[in-house]
PDB file of C-alpha atoms in Angstrom:
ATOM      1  CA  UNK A  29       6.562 -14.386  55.995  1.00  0.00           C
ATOM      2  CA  UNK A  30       7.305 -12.978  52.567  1.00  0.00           C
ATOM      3  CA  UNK A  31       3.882 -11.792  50.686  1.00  0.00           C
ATOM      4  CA  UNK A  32       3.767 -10.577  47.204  1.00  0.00           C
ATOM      5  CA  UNK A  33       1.065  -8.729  45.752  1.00  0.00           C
ATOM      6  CA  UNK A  34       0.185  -8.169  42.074  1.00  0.00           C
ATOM      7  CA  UNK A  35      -1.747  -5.116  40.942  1.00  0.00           C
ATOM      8  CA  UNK A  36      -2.435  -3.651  37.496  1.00  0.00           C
ATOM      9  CA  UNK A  37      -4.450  -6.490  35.578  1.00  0.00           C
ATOM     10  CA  UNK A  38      -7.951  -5.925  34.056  1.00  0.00           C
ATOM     11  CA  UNK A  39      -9.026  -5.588  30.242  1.00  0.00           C
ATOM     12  CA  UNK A  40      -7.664  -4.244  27.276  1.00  0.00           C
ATOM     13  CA  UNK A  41      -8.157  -4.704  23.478  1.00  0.00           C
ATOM     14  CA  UNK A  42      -6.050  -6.005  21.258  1.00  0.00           C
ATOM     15  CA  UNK A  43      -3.026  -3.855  20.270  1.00  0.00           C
ATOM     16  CA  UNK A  44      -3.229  -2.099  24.339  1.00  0.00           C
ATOM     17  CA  UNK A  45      -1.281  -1.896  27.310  1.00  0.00           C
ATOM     18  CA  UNK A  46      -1.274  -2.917  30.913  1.00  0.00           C
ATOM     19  CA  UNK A  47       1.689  -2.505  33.305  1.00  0.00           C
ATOM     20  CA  UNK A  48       1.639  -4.876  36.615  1.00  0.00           C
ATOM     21  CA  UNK A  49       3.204  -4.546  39.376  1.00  0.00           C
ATOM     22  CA  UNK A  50       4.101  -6.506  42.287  1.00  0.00           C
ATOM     23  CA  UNK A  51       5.209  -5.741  45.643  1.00  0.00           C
ATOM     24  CA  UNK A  52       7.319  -7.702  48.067  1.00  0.00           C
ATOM     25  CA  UNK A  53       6.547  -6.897  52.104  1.00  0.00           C
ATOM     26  CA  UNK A  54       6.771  -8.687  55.032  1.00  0.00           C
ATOM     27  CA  UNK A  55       9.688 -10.446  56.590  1.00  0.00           C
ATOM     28  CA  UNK A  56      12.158 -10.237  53.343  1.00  0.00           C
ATOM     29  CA  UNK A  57      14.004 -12.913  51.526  1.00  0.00           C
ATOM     30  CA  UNK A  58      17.852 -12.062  51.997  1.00  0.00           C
ATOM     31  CA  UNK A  59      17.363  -8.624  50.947  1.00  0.00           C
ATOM     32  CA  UNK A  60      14.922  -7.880  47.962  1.00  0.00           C
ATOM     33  CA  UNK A  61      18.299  -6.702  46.036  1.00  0.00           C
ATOM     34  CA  UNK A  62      19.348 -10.125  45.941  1.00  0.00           C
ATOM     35  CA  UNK A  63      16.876 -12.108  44.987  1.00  0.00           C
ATOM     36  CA  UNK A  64      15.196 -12.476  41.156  1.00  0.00           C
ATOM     37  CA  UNK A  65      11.906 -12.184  40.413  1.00  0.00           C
ATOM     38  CA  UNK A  66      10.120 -14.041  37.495  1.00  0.00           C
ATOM     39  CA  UNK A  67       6.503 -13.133  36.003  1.00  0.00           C
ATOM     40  CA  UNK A  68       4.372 -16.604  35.106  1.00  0.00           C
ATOM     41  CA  UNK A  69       0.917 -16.906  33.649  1.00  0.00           C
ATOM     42  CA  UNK A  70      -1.724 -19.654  33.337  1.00  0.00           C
ATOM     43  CA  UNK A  71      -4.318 -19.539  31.122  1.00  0.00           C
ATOM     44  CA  UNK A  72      -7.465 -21.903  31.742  1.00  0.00           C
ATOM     45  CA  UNK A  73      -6.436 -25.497  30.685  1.00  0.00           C
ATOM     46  CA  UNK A  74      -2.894 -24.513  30.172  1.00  0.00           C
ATOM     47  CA  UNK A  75      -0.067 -25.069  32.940  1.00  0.00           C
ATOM     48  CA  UNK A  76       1.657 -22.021  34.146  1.00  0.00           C
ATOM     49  CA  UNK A  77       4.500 -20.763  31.989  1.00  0.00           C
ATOM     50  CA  UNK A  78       7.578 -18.413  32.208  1.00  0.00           C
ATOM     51  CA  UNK A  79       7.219 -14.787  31.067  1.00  0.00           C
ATOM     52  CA  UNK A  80      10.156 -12.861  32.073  1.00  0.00           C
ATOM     53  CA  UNK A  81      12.865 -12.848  35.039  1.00  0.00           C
ATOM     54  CA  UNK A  82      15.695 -10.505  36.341  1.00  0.00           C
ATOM     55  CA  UNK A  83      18.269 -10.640  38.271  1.00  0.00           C
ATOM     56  CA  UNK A  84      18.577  -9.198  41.672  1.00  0.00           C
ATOM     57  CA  UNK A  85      19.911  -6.013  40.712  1.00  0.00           C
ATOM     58  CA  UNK A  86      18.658  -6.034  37.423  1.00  0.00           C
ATOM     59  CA  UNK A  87      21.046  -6.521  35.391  1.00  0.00           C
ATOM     60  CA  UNK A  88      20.435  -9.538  33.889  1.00  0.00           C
ATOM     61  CA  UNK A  89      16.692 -10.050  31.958  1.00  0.00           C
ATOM     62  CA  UNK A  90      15.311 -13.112  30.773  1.00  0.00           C
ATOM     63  CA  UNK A  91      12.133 -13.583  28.535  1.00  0.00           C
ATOM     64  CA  UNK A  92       9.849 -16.511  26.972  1.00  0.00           C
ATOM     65  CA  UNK A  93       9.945 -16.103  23.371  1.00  0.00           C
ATOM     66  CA  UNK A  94       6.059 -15.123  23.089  1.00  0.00           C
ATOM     67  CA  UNK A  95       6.538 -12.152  24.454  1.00  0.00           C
ATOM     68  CA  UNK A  96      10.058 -10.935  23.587  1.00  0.00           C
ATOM     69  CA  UNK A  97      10.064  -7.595  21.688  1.00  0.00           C
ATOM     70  CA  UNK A  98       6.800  -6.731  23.146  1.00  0.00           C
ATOM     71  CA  UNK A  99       7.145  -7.302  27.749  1.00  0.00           C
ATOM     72  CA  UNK A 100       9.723  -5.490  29.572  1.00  0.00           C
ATOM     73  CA  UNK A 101      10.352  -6.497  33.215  1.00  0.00           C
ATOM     74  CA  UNK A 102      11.725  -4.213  35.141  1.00  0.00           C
ATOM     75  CA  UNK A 103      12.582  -3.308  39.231  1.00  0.00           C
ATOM     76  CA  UNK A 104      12.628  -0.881  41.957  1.00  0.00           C
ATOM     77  CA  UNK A 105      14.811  -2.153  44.732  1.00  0.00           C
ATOM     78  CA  UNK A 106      14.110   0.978  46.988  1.00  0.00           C
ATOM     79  CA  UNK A 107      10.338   0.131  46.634  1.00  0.00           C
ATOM     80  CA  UNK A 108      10.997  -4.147  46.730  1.00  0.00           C
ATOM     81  CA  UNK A 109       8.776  -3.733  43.623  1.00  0.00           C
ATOM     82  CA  UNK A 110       8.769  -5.576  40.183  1.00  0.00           C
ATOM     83  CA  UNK A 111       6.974  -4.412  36.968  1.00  0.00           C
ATOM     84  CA  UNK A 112       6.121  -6.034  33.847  1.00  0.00           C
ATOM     85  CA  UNK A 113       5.022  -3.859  31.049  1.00  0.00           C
ATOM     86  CA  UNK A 114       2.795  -5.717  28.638  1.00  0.00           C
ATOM     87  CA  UNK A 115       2.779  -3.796  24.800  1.00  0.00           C
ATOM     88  CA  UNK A 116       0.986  -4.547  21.649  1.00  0.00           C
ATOM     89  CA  UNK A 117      -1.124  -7.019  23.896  1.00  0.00           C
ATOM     90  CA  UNK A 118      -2.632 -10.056  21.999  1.00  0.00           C
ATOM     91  CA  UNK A 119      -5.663 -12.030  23.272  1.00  0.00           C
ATOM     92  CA  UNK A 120      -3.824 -15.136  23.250  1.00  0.00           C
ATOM     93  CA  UNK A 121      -1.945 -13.168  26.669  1.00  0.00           C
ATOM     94  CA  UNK A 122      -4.948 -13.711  28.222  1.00  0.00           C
ATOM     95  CA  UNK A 123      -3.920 -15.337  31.663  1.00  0.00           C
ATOM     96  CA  UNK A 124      -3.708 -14.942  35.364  1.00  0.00           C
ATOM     97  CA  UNK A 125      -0.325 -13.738  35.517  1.00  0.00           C
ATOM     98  CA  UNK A 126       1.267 -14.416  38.694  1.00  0.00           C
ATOM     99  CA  UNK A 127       4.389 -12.646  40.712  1.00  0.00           C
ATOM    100  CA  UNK A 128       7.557 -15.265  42.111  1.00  0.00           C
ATOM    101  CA  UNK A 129      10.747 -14.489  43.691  1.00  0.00           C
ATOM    102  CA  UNK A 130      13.747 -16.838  44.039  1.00  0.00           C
ATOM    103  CA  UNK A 131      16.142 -16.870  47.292  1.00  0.00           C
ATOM    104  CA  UNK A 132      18.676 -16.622  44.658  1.00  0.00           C
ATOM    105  CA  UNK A 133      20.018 -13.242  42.574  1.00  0.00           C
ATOM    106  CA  UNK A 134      19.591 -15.215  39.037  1.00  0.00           C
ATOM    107  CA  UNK A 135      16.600 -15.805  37.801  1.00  0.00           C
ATOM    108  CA  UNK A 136      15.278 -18.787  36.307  1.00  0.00           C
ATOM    109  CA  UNK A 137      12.545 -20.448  34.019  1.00  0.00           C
ATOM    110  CA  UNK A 138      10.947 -22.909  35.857  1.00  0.00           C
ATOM    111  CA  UNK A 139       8.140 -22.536  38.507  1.00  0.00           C
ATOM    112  CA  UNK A 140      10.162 -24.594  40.828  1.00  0.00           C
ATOM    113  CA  UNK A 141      13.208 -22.673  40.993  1.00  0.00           C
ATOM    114  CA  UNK A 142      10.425 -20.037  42.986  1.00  0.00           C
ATOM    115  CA  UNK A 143       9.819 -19.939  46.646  1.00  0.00           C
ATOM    116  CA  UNK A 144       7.560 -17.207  46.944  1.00  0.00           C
ATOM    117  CA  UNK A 145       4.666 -16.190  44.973  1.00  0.00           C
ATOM    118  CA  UNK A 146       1.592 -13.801  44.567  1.00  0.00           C
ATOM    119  CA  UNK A 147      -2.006 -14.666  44.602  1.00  0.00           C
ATOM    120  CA  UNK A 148      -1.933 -13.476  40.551  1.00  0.00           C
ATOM    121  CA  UNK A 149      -3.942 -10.605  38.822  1.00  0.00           C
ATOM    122  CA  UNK A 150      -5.971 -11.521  35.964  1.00  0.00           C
ATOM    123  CA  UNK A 151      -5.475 -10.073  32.435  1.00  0.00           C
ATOM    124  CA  UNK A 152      -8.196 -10.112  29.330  1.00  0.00           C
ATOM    125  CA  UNK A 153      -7.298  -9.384  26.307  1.00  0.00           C
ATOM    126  CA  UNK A 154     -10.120  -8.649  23.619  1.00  0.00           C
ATOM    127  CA  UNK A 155     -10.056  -9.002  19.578  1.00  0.00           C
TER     128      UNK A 155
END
């Protein structure tokens, strides 16, 4: 059983920064170093949208245009742990952002393409 956990929401104003993380445990998918891992988000009323995948060894980085320029995803295979650091934060990133991994080393854009994901961390962004 693969479990992901997200850490590192909360509040911030406008203009801040958060950086979540999420760590893989459990019974591992192929090996973490192989697999992408995507960051999603839903905000209430909204479905849940892509923010930013990479590849298994990280090499290859994929972002939503929202958020290009300003969220960097990034990995530590030696801790099976992903990051995604959130800059110039606007409220309209207000979410519950939300951890996935694939059982394959590209990553992709839609939810489906997913197998395994977190319980989510909520972020709040004020004006």
């Amino acid at each position: 059983q693969v479990q992901l956990v997200e850490s590192g929401g909360g509040l911030v104003q406008a203009g801040g920064s958060l950086r979540l993380s999420c760590a893989a445990s459990g019974r591992t998918f192929r090996t973490f170093s192989s697999s992408a891992m995507g960051w999603f988000r839903q905000a209430p009323g909204k479905e849940r949208e892509f923010i930013a995948g990479i590849a298994g060894t990280g090499g290859i980085t994929d972002y939503a245009e929202s958020v290009k320029g300003r969220f960097t995803i990034s990995r530590d295979n030696a801790k099976n742990t992903v990051y995604l650091q959130m800059n110039s934060l606007k409220p309209e990133d207000t979410a519950v952002y939300y951890c996935a991994g694939r059982i394959y080393y590209a990553p992709a854009r839609s939810s489906s393409e997913y197998r395994y994901w977190g319980q989510g961390t909520q972020v709040t962004v004020s004006s």
